[in-house]
């Protein structure tokens, strides 16, 4: 069965074709980073318009890459939420219209479920059950994944998501958008420990996170004096240490509490090298290991959506809405995914 995946929840347009027998046949992503850069963040209306422009060329590229035609598509999975309402609507209406034209089912997919299952696309995939650390621009969550569709939320951020904290702190330090990768790069040349930033909720005894205070602590340091390039690098390094220390400690605590040796990391912040280093070390210490999606599948993409839709179809789930009638859900908690 060949499932087409469509992702358009934010600033990346992703299209992919996944075959339940042969694996990922092709995938293509267009990132809007250059377009939003001038505004210092994502402009939703521009994002929606750009998704419209990109979807058909991306679909054609993926079909060519996978030596397939539209007639080979057996089902279409698309991101129905959470995300920007207009951006979601573009992908959803494209997917539903194409499904209607091809007379195949269209399946709404939860964006975070896509991220969560993306490490399963690798050859060396973890076995169920496992703990998942979801760290993206909008979410920081620890989940117990018992099987596809069975997710238990163990803890999440009470305020800013980890990626959001990276982005906001990067902005404070005068770095461009998207801030996460820029801040991580700057941190490499800095020295952690010269500035002292808090480790929020490290010893709270639960699996919750809080990152908004860190950003304020960076702001306070930045206001105390004019920062030199070296000061900024040291602050970036200390900030990265603080975030990754808390993320790693809580992820390992979740694995211990549930006596599970496999930790899956998904979402854009999962690309952070320091986080990977810390998680690998901490999990090895308790005899476990960490599974990551391929680096190119850490950030938003269509492959994870196609894969997620395929898993749901394999489980016998069929779309409930009448063809052509669909909704998007800009806010949609994953544990409320039915
Ligand atoms: O999963 P994703 O592509 O989109 C959302 O669904 O949010 O995650 C994007 C987030 C952004 O906040 C970005 O700054 C962050 O992931 N990010 C990073 C790195 N690469 C991306 N944060 C820290 N270090 C990185 N290397
Ligand atoms: Zn995402």
mmCIF file of C-alpha atoms and ligand atoms in Angstrom:
data_model
loop_
_atom_site.group_PDB
_atom_site.id
_atom_site.type_symbol
_atom_site.label_atom_id
_atom_site.label_comp_id
_atom_site.label_asym_id
_atom_site.label_seq_id
_atom_site.Cartn_x
_atom_site.Cartn_y
_atom_site.Cartn_z
ATOM 1 C CA UNK A 1 0.000 0.000 0.000
ATOM 2 C CA UNK A 2 1.403 3.385 -1.010
ATOM 3 C CA UNK A 3 0.502 6.292 1.247
ATOM 4 C CA UNK A 4 1.126 9.905 0.282
ATOM 5 C CA UNK A 5 1.958 12.199 3.216
ATOM 6 C CA UNK A 6 1.286 15.952 3.241
ATOM 7 C CA UNK A 7 2.709 18.273 5.910
ATOM 8 C CA UNK A 8 1.930 21.999 6.023
ATOM 9 C CA UNK A 9 1.386 22.851 9.699
ATOM 10 C CA UNK A 10 3.943 25.653 9.966
ATOM 11 C CA UNK A 11 6.843 26.865 7.831
ATOM 12 C CA UNK A 12 7.799 23.698 5.984
ATOM 13 C CA UNK A 13 5.911 22.092 3.123
ATOM 14 C CA UNK A 14 6.560 18.364 3.108
ATOM 15 C CA UNK A 15 5.415 15.662 0.712
ATOM 16 C CA UNK A 16 6.390 11.977 0.830
ATOM 17 C CA UNK A 17 5.396 8.589 -0.502
ATOM 18 C CA UNK A 18 5.627 5.639 1.875
ATOM 19 C CA UNK A 19 5.134 2.035 0.850
ATOM 20 C CA UNK A 20 4.090 -0.346 3.622
ATOM 21 C CA UNK A 21 6.160 -3.104 1.985
ATOM 22 C CA UNK A 22 9.181 -1.217 0.680
ATOM 23 C CA UNK A 23 9.477 1.713 3.081
ATOM 24 C CA UNK A 24 10.002 5.345 2.184
ATOM 25 C CA UNK A 25 10.028 5.719 -1.621
ATOM 26 C CA UNK A 26 10.635 9.439 -1.791
ATOM 27 C CA UNK A 27 10.267 12.640 0.163
ATOM 28 C CA UNK A 28 10.777 16.334 -0.415
ATOM 29 C CA UNK A 29 10.614 19.360 1.861
ATOM 30 C CA UNK A 30 10.532 23.034 1.066
ATOM 31 C CA UNK A 31 11.491 25.252 3.970
ATOM 32 C CA UNK A 32 10.208 28.823 4.151
ATOM 33 C CA UNK A 33 13.023 29.988 6.430
ATOM 34 C CA UNK A 34 14.438 32.463 3.900
ATOM 35 C CA UNK A 35 10.981 34.007 3.358
ATOM 36 C CA UNK A 36 10.215 34.557 7.067
ATOM 37 C CA UNK A 37 13.740 35.614 7.982
ATOM 38 C CA UNK A 38 13.131 39.280 7.253
ATOM 39 C CA UNK A 39 10.282 39.329 9.804
ATOM 40 C CA UNK A 40 12.162 37.530 12.580
ATOM 41 C CA UNK A 41 9.513 34.789 12.762
ATOM 42 C CA UNK A 42 6.792 32.951 10.877
ATOM 43 C CA UNK A 43 4.156 35.170 9.230
ATOM 44 C CA UNK A 44 1.095 32.880 9.061
ATOM 45 C CA UNK A 45 -0.508 34.430 5.969
ATOM 46 C CA UNK A 46 2.739 34.233 3.997
ATOM 47 C CA UNK A 47 3.186 30.641 5.167
ATOM 48 C CA UNK A 48 -0.266 29.645 3.865
ATOM 49 C CA UNK A 49 0.290 31.266 0.479
ATOM 50 C CA UNK A 50 3.658 29.621 0.072
ATOM 51 C CA UNK A 51 2.261 26.156 0.896
ATOM 52 C CA UNK A 52 -0.191 26.675 -1.986
ATOM 53 C CA UNK A 53 2.669 27.437 -4.352
ATOM 54 C CA UNK A 54 4.832 24.496 -3.274
ATOM 55 C CA UNK A 55 2.501 21.533 -2.929
ATOM 56 C CA UNK A 56 2.038 20.549 -6.569
ATOM 57 C CA UNK A 57 5.722 20.882 -7.568
ATOM 58 C CA UNK A 58 6.728 18.907 -4.471
ATOM 59 C CA UNK A 59 4.175 16.189 -5.263
ATOM 60 C CA UNK A 60 5.542 15.914 -8.788
ATOM 61 C CA UNK A 61 9.104 15.711 -7.508
ATOM 62 C CA UNK A 62 8.237 12.955 -5.039
ATOM 63 C CA UNK A 63 6.337 10.926 -7.628
ATOM 64 C CA UNK A 64 9.242 11.184 -10.037
ATOM 65 C CA UNK A 65 11.783 10.293 -7.352
ATOM 66 C CA UNK A 66 9.755 7.258 -6.368
ATOM 67 C CA UNK A 67 9.055 6.251 -9.971
ATOM 68 C CA UNK A 68 5.352 6.331 -9.264
ATOM 69 C CA UNK A 69 2.309 8.023 -10.719
ATOM 70 C CA UNK A 70 -0.749 9.545 -9.076
ATOM 71 C CA UNK A 71 -2.626 6.347 -9.931
ATOM 72 C CA UNK A 72 -0.276 4.382 -7.640
ATOM 73 C CA UNK A 73 -1.400 6.309 -4.558
ATOM 74 C CA UNK A 74 -3.614 4.129 -2.323
ATOM 75 C CA UNK A 75 -4.303 6.658 0.457
ATOM 76 C CA UNK A 76 -3.407 10.210 1.472
ATOM 77 C CA UNK A 77 -2.418 11.202 4.996
ATOM 78 C CA UNK A 78 -2.218 14.864 5.918
ATOM 79 C CA UNK A 79 -1.458 16.926 9.006
ATOM 80 C CA UNK A 80 -4.789 18.089 10.451
ATOM 81 C CA UNK A 81 -3.255 19.747 13.526
ATOM 82 C CA UNK A 82 -1.867 21.148 15.691
ATOM 83 C CA UNK A 83 -0.408 24.114 13.819
ATOM 84 C CA UNK A 84 -1.313 27.356 12.065
ATOM 85 C CA UNK A 85 -4.965 27.248 10.996
ATOM 86 C CA UNK A 86 -4.463 28.699 7.509
ATOM 87 C CA UNK A 87 -1.392 26.607 6.797
ATOM 88 C CA UNK A 88 -3.178 23.450 7.936
ATOM 89 C CA UNK A 89 -6.169 24.280 5.746
ATOM 90 C CA UNK A 90 -3.979 24.461 2.648
ATOM 91 C CA UNK A 91 -2.549 20.971 3.181
ATOM 92 C CA UNK A 92 -5.887 19.528 4.274
ATOM 93 C CA UNK A 93 -7.835 20.860 1.298
ATOM 94 C CA UNK A 94 -5.094 19.805 -1.114
ATOM 95 C CA UNK A 95 -5.052 16.295 0.337
ATOM 96 C CA UNK A 96 -8.836 15.936 0.496
ATOM 97 C CA UNK A 97 -9.287 17.243 -3.056
ATOM 98 C CA UNK A 98 -6.618 14.926 -4.433
ATOM 99 C CA UNK A 99 -8.116 11.981 -2.548
ATOM 100 C CA UNK A 100 -11.540 12.784 -3.991
ATOM 101 C CA UNK A 101 -10.105 12.982 -7.500
ATOM 102 C CA UNK A 102 -8.173 9.724 -7.129
ATOM 103 C CA UNK A 103 -11.001 8.024 -5.230
ATOM 104 C CA UNK A 104 -8.756 6.981 -2.342
ATOM 105 C CA UNK A 105 -9.178 7.565 1.422
ATOM 106 C CA UNK A 106 -7.822 10.735 3.049
ATOM 107 C CA UNK A 107 -6.597 10.395 6.611
ATOM 108 C CA UNK A 108 -6.114 13.306 9.036
ATOM 109 C CA UNK A 109 -2.921 12.847 11.049
ATOM 110 C CA UNK A 110 -1.770 14.452 14.303
ATOM 111 C CA UNK A 111 1.483 16.325 13.697
ATOM 112 C CA UNK A 112 3.044 15.248 17.000
ATOM 113 C CA UNK A 113 2.099 11.634 16.437
ATOM 114 C CA UNK A 114 4.042 11.930 13.190
ATOM 115 C CA UNK A 115 7.114 13.216 15.063
ATOM 116 C CA UNK A 116 6.654 10.561 17.732
ATOM 117 C CA UNK A 117 6.663 7.674 15.267
ATOM 118 C CA UNK A 118 9.376 9.076 12.983
ATOM 119 C CA UNK A 119 12.238 7.052 14.578
ATOM 120 C CA UNK A 120 10.345 3.934 13.462
ATOM 121 C CA UNK A 121 11.188 4.865 9.862
ATOM 122 C CA UNK A 122 14.828 3.990 10.547
ATOM 123 C CA UNK A 123 16.190 0.488 9.805
ATOM 124 C CA UNK A 124 17.203 0.194 13.435
ATOM 125 C CA UNK A 125 13.842 1.007 15.016
ATOM 126 C CA UNK A 126 12.918 0.657 18.706
ATOM 127 C CA UNK A 127 10.448 -1.979 19.884
ATOM 128 C CA UNK A 128 7.268 -1.004 21.756
ATOM 129 C CA UNK A 129 6.765 0.071 24.469
ATOM 130 C CA UNK A 130 9.131 3.040 24.762
ATOM 131 C CA UNK A 131 9.385 6.515 26.263
ATOM 132 C CA UNK A 132 9.280 9.427 23.831
ATOM 133 C CA UNK A 133 10.705 12.879 24.384
ATOM 134 C CA UNK A 134 8.969 15.298 22.020
ATOM 135 C CA UNK A 135 10.860 18.545 21.740
ATOM 136 C CA UNK A 136 9.667 20.938 19.067
ATOM 137 C CA UNK A 137 8.959 24.624 18.660
ATOM 138 C CA UNK A 138 5.500 24.268 20.179
ATOM 139 C CA UNK A 139 5.779 21.270 22.511
ATOM 140 C CA UNK A 140 7.939 19.686 25.165
ATOM 141 C CA UNK A 141 6.400 16.417 26.274
ATOM 142 C CA UNK A 142 7.342 13.066 27.720
ATOM 143 C CA UNK A 143 5.071 10.245 26.650
ATOM 144 C CA UNK A 144 4.818 6.540 27.217
ATOM 145 C CA UNK A 145 4.160 4.904 23.854
ATOM 146 C CA UNK A 146 2.645 1.475 24.308
ATOM 147 C CA UNK A 147 1.836 0.958 20.621
ATOM 148 C CA UNK A 148 0.684 3.023 17.656
ATOM 149 C CA UNK A 149 -2.249 5.084 18.912
ATOM 150 C CA UNK A 150 -1.693 4.394 22.612
ATOM 151 C CA UNK A 151 0.066 7.393 24.158
ATOM 152 C CA UNK A 152 0.155 8.404 27.805
ATOM 153 C CA UNK A 153 1.287 11.928 28.628
ATOM 154 C CA UNK A 154 3.750 11.748 31.529
ATOM 155 C CA UNK A 155 4.801 15.378 31.720
ATOM 156 C CA UNK A 156 5.096 18.529 29.671
ATOM 157 C CA UNK A 157 6.223 22.132 29.772
ATOM 158 C CA UNK A 158 4.108 24.383 31.934
ATOM 159 C CA UNK A 159 5.067 27.412 29.820
ATOM 160 C CA UNK A 160 7.450 27.789 26.853
ATOM 161 C CA UNK A 161 8.417 24.765 24.791
ATOM 162 C CA UNK A 162 12.139 23.954 24.590
ATOM 163 C CA UNK A 163 12.340 25.061 20.938
ATOM 164 C CA UNK A 164 10.451 28.256 21.748
ATOM 165 C CA UNK A 165 12.933 28.988 24.559
ATOM 166 C CA UNK A 166 15.819 28.457 22.123
ATOM 167 C CA UNK A 167 14.158 30.746 19.572
ATOM 168 C CA UNK A 168 13.313 33.529 22.056
ATOM 169 C CA UNK A 169 16.749 33.442 23.684
ATOM 170 C CA UNK A 170 18.386 33.547 20.257
ATOM 171 C CA UNK A 171 16.350 36.653 19.490
ATOM 172 C CA UNK A 172 17.483 38.268 22.752
ATOM 173 C CA UNK A 173 21.074 37.626 21.745
ATOM 174 C CA UNK A 174 20.484 39.200 18.369
ATOM 175 C CA UNK A 175 20.633 35.968 16.391
ATOM 176 C CA UNK A 176 18.411 35.424 13.379
ATOM 177 C CA UNK A 177 15.405 33.199 12.837
ATOM 178 C CA UNK A 178 15.154 30.271 13.293
ATOM 179 C CA UNK A 179 16.980 30.762 16.540
ATOM 180 C CA UNK A 180 17.505 27.187 17.728
ATOM 181 C CA UNK A 181 20.192 26.111 15.259
ATOM 182 C CA UNK A 182 21.855 29.567 15.390
ATOM 183 C CA UNK A 183 22.044 29.510 19.182
ATOM 184 C CA UNK A 184 23.358 25.934 19.177
ATOM 185 C CA UNK A 185 26.082 26.977 16.738
ATOM 186 C CA UNK A 186 27.085 29.980 18.842
ATOM 187 C CA UNK A 187 27.135 27.791 21.971
ATOM 188 C CA UNK A 188 29.878 25.665 20.410
ATOM 189 C CA UNK A 189 32.322 28.554 20.662
ATOM 190 C CA UNK A 190 31.239 29.580 24.174
ATOM 191 C CA UNK A 191 32.122 28.410 27.651
ATOM 192 C CA UNK A 192 29.316 27.233 29.905
ATOM 193 C CA UNK A 193 29.558 28.044 33.608
ATOM 194 C CA UNK A 194 30.847 31.614 33.400
ATOM 195 C CA UNK A 195 27.261 32.805 33.576
ATOM 196 C CA UNK A 196 25.102 30.875 36.008
ATOM 197 C CA UNK A 197 21.617 30.090 34.755
ATOM 198 C CA UNK A 198 18.992 28.115 36.697
ATOM 199 C CA UNK A 199 18.034 24.495 35.903
ATOM 200 C CA UNK A 200 14.246 25.009 36.133
ATOM 201 C CA UNK A 201 12.317 22.230 37.862
ATOM 202 C CA UNK A 202 15.312 19.890 37.810
ATOM 203 C CA UNK A 203 14.448 18.642 41.290
ATOM 204 C CA UNK A 204 10.672 19.085 41.153
ATOM 205 C CA UNK A 205 10.151 15.346 41.565
ATOM 206 C CA UNK A 206 7.826 15.153 38.586
ATOM 207 C CA UNK A 207 8.197 15.115 34.811
ATOM 208 C CA UNK A 208 7.074 18.704 34.175
ATOM 209 C CA UNK A 209 9.251 21.362 32.577
ATOM 210 C CA UNK A 210 9.405 25.149 32.659
ATOM 211 C CA UNK A 211 11.588 27.180 30.332
ATOM 212 C CA UNK A 212 10.246 30.722 30.388
ATOM 213 C CA UNK A 213 12.331 31.692 33.462
ATOM 214 C CA UNK A 214 15.541 30.815 31.635
ATOM 215 C CA UNK A 215 14.787 33.300 28.911
ATOM 216 C CA UNK A 216 14.192 35.977 31.580
ATOM 217 C CA UNK A 217 17.508 35.077 33.263
ATOM 218 C CA UNK A 218 19.269 35.571 29.929
ATOM 219 C CA UNK A 219 17.484 38.901 29.499
ATOM 220 C CA UNK A 220 18.642 40.029 32.950
ATOM 221 C CA UNK A 221 22.248 39.129 32.099
ATOM 222 C CA UNK A 222 21.952 40.894 28.752
ATOM 223 C CA UNK A 223 20.637 44.065 30.432
ATOM 224 C CA UNK A 224 23.365 44.180 33.078
ATOM 225 C CA UNK A 225 25.996 45.250 30.539
ATOM 226 C CA UNK A 226 26.587 45.516 26.822
ATOM 227 C CA UNK A 227 27.457 41.993 25.747
ATOM 228 C CA UNK A 228 30.612 41.291 23.749
ATOM 229 C CA UNK A 229 30.638 38.513 21.156
ATOM 230 C CA UNK A 230 32.417 36.286 23.703
ATOM 231 C CA UNK A 231 29.797 37.074 26.391
ATOM 232 C CA UNK A 232 27.031 36.087 23.983
ATOM 233 C CA UNK A 233 28.732 32.810 23.139
ATOM 234 C CA UNK A 234 29.199 32.010 26.855
ATOM 235 C CA UNK A 235 25.565 32.833 27.589
ATOM 236 C CA UNK A 236 24.437 30.670 24.665
ATOM 237 C CA UNK A 237 26.594 27.788 25.928
ATOM 238 C CA UNK A 238 25.227 28.088 29.463
ATOM 239 C CA UNK A 239 21.653 28.319 28.175
ATOM 240 C CA UNK A 240 22.116 25.181 26.094
ATOM 241 C CA UNK A 241 23.623 23.388 29.092
ATOM 242 C CA UNK A 242 20.660 24.365 31.276
ATOM 243 C CA UNK A 243 17.984 23.238 28.799
ATOM 244 C CA UNK A 244 19.688 19.997 27.819
ATOM 245 C CA UNK A 245 20.504 19.062 31.427
ATOM 246 C CA UNK A 246 16.861 19.304 32.466
ATOM 247 C CA UNK A 247 15.566 17.555 29.331
ATOM 248 C CA UNK A 248 18.022 14.674 29.734
ATOM 249 C CA UNK A 249 17.431 14.267 33.474
ATOM 250 C CA UNK A 250 13.646 14.078 33.114
ATOM 251 C CA UNK A 251 13.724 11.801 30.065
ATOM 252 C CA UNK A 252 15.941 9.339 31.920
ATOM 253 C CA UNK A 253 13.750 9.610 35.033
ATOM 254 C CA UNK A 254 10.725 8.678 32.896
ATOM 255 C CA UNK A 255 12.552 5.596 31.540
ATOM 256 C CA UNK A 256 13.528 4.546 35.044
ATOM 257 C CA UNK A 257 10.055 5.048 36.479
ATOM 258 C CA UNK A 258 8.492 2.967 33.712
ATOM 259 C CA UNK A 259 11.375 0.483 33.601
ATOM 260 C CA UNK A 260 11.744 0.983 29.866
ATOM 261 C CA UNK A 261 15.193 0.869 28.230
ATOM 262 C CA UNK A 262 14.269 2.639 24.974
ATOM 263 C CA UNK A 263 13.997 6.377 24.624
ATOM 264 C CA UNK A 264 12.822 7.946 21.384
ATOM 265 C CA UNK A 265 13.593 11.587 20.675
ATOM 266 C CA UNK A 266 11.558 13.515 18.140
ATOM 267 C CA UNK A 267 10.963 17.103 17.064
ATOM 268 C CA UNK A 268 13.270 19.890 15.904
ATOM 269 C CA UNK A 269 15.240 20.270 19.156
ATOM 270 C CA UNK A 270 16.122 16.582 18.797
ATOM 271 C CA UNK A 271 18.656 17.793 16.209
ATOM 272 C CA UNK A 272 20.624 19.518 18.997
ATOM 273 C CA UNK A 273 24.007 17.836 19.324
ATOM 274 C CA UNK A 274 24.544 18.588 22.990
ATOM 275 C CA UNK A 275 21.141 17.149 23.831
ATOM 276 C CA UNK A 276 21.990 13.970 21.916
ATOM 277 C CA UNK A 277 25.331 13.671 23.699
ATOM 278 C CA UNK A 278 23.757 14.041 27.132
ATOM 279 C CA UNK A 279 20.894 11.646 26.389
ATOM 280 C CA UNK A 280 23.218 8.986 24.960
ATOM 281 C CA UNK A 281 25.468 9.171 28.020
ATOM 282 C CA UNK A 282 22.662 9.175 30.562
ATOM 283 C CA UNK A 283 20.751 6.318 28.922
ATOM 284 C CA UNK A 284 23.909 4.207 28.550
ATOM 285 C CA UNK A 285 24.417 4.601 32.314
ATOM 286 C CA UNK A 286 21.098 2.887 33.017
ATOM 287 C CA UNK A 287 21.680 0.225 30.380
ATOM 288 C CA UNK A 288 19.287 1.771 27.872
ATOM 289 C CA UNK A 289 19.652 3.534 24.564
ATOM 290 C CA UNK A 290 18.289 6.415 22.546
ATOM 291 C CA UNK A 291 16.661 6.212 19.129
ATOM 292 C CA UNK A 292 16.599 9.252 16.842
ATOM 293 C CA UNK A 293 14.958 9.870 13.521
ATOM 294 C CA UNK A 294 17.367 10.548 10.649
ATOM 295 C CA UNK A 295 18.546 14.158 11.007
ATOM 296 C CA UNK A 296 16.551 15.296 7.967
ATOM 297 C CA UNK A 297 13.399 13.806 9.540
ATOM 298 C CA UNK A 298 13.853 15.602 12.889
ATOM 299 C CA UNK A 299 12.241 18.790 11.666
ATOM 300 C CA UNK A 300 8.881 18.917 9.906
ATOM 301 C CA UNK A 301 8.481 16.625 6.916
ATOM 302 C CA UNK A 302 5.922 14.634 4.940
ATOM 303 C CA UNK A 303 7.573 11.252 5.548
ATOM 304 C CA UNK A 304 6.502 11.087 9.184
ATOM 305 C CA UNK A 305 2.935 11.964 8.193
ATOM 306 C CA UNK A 306 2.814 9.321 5.439
ATOM 307 C CA UNK A 307 4.273 6.752 7.848
ATOM 308 C CA UNK A 308 1.848 7.629 10.624
ATOM 309 C CA UNK A 309 -1.132 7.452 8.249
ATOM 310 C CA UNK A 310 0.079 4.089 6.945
ATOM 311 C CA UNK A 311 0.332 2.667 10.478
ATOM 312 C CA UNK A 312 -3.188 3.788 11.257
ATOM 313 C CA UNK A 313 -4.524 2.286 8.035
ATOM 314 C CA UNK A 314 -2.705 -0.977 8.803
ATOM 315 C CA UNK A 315 -4.481 -0.999 12.160
ATOM 316 C CA UNK A 316 -7.740 -0.930 10.269
ATOM 317 C CA UNK A 317 -8.567 2.702 10.874
ATOM 318 C CA UNK A 318 -10.527 4.269 8.066
ATOM 319 C CA UNK A 319 -11.437 7.934 7.709
ATOM 320 C CA UNK A 320 -14.780 8.686 9.327
ATOM 321 C CA UNK A 321 -15.661 11.934 7.593
ATOM 322 C CA UNK A 322 -17.560 11.921 4.338
ATOM 323 C CA UNK A 323 -15.295 12.587 1.374
ATOM 324 C CA UNK A 324 -14.735 16.307 0.960
ATOM 325 C CA UNK A 325 -15.840 17.208 4.510
ATOM 326 C CA UNK A 326 -12.937 17.881 6.822
ATOM 327 C CA UNK A 327 -11.776 19.959 9.757
ATOM 328 C CA UNK A 328 -8.366 21.096 10.928
ATOM 329 C CA UNK A 329 -7.480 21.379 14.606
ATOM 330 C CA UNK A 330 -4.941 24.139 15.307
ATOM 331 C CA UNK A 331 -4.972 23.108 18.998
ATOM 332 C CA UNK A 332 -5.096 19.380 19.514
ATOM 333 C CA UNK A 333 -3.595 17.575 22.542
ATOM 334 C CA UNK A 334 -2.065 14.283 21.446
ATOM 335 C CA UNK A 335 -3.610 12.290 24.256
ATOM 336 C CA UNK A 336 -7.005 13.415 22.984
ATOM 337 C CA UNK A 337 -6.285 11.880 19.590
ATOM 338 C CA UNK A 338 -9.081 9.401 19.034
HETATM 339 O O1 LIG B 1 9.629 20.057 15.037
HETATM 340 P P1 LIG B 1 9.940 21.368 14.446
HETATM 341 O O2 LIG B 1 10.629 21.404 13.103
HETATM 342 O O3 LIG B 1 8.673 22.257 14.268
HETATM 343 C C1 LIG B 1 7.636 22.266 15.185
HETATM 344 O O4 LIG B 1 6.748 21.395 15.047
HETATM 345 O O5 LIG B 1 7.710 23.121 16.089
HETATM 346 O O6 LIG B 1 10.833 22.142 15.531
HETATM 347 C C2 LIG B 1 11.310 23.432 15.316
HETATM 348 C C3 LIG B 1 12.048 23.892 16.563
HETATM 349 C C4 LIG B 1 12.417 25.365 16.503
HETATM 350 O O7 LIG B 1 12.084 25.976 17.722
HETATM 351 C C5 LIG B 1 13.932 25.326 16.277
HETATM 352 O O8 LIG B 1 14.580 26.474 16.776
HETATM 353 C C6 LIG B 1 14.314 24.087 17.037
HETATM 354 O O9 LIG B 1 13.276 23.169 16.734
HETATM 355 N N1 LIG B 1 15.618 23.548 16.617
HETATM 356 C C7 LIG B 1 16.702 23.476 17.438
HETATM 357 C C8 LIG B 1 17.764 22.927 16.659
HETATM 358 N N2 LIG B 1 17.280 22.672 15.410
HETATM 359 C C9 LIG B 1 15.972 23.056 15.408
HETATM 360 N N3 LIG B 1 16.860 23.813 18.725
HETATM 361 C C10 LIG B 1 18.066 23.616 19.271
HETATM 362 N N4 LIG B 1 19.122 23.111 18.604
HETATM 363 C C11 LIG B 1 19.025 22.755 17.320
HETATM 364 N N5 LIG B 1 20.075 22.232 16.670
HETATM 365 ZN ZN1 LIG B 2 6.995 19.682 14.130
#
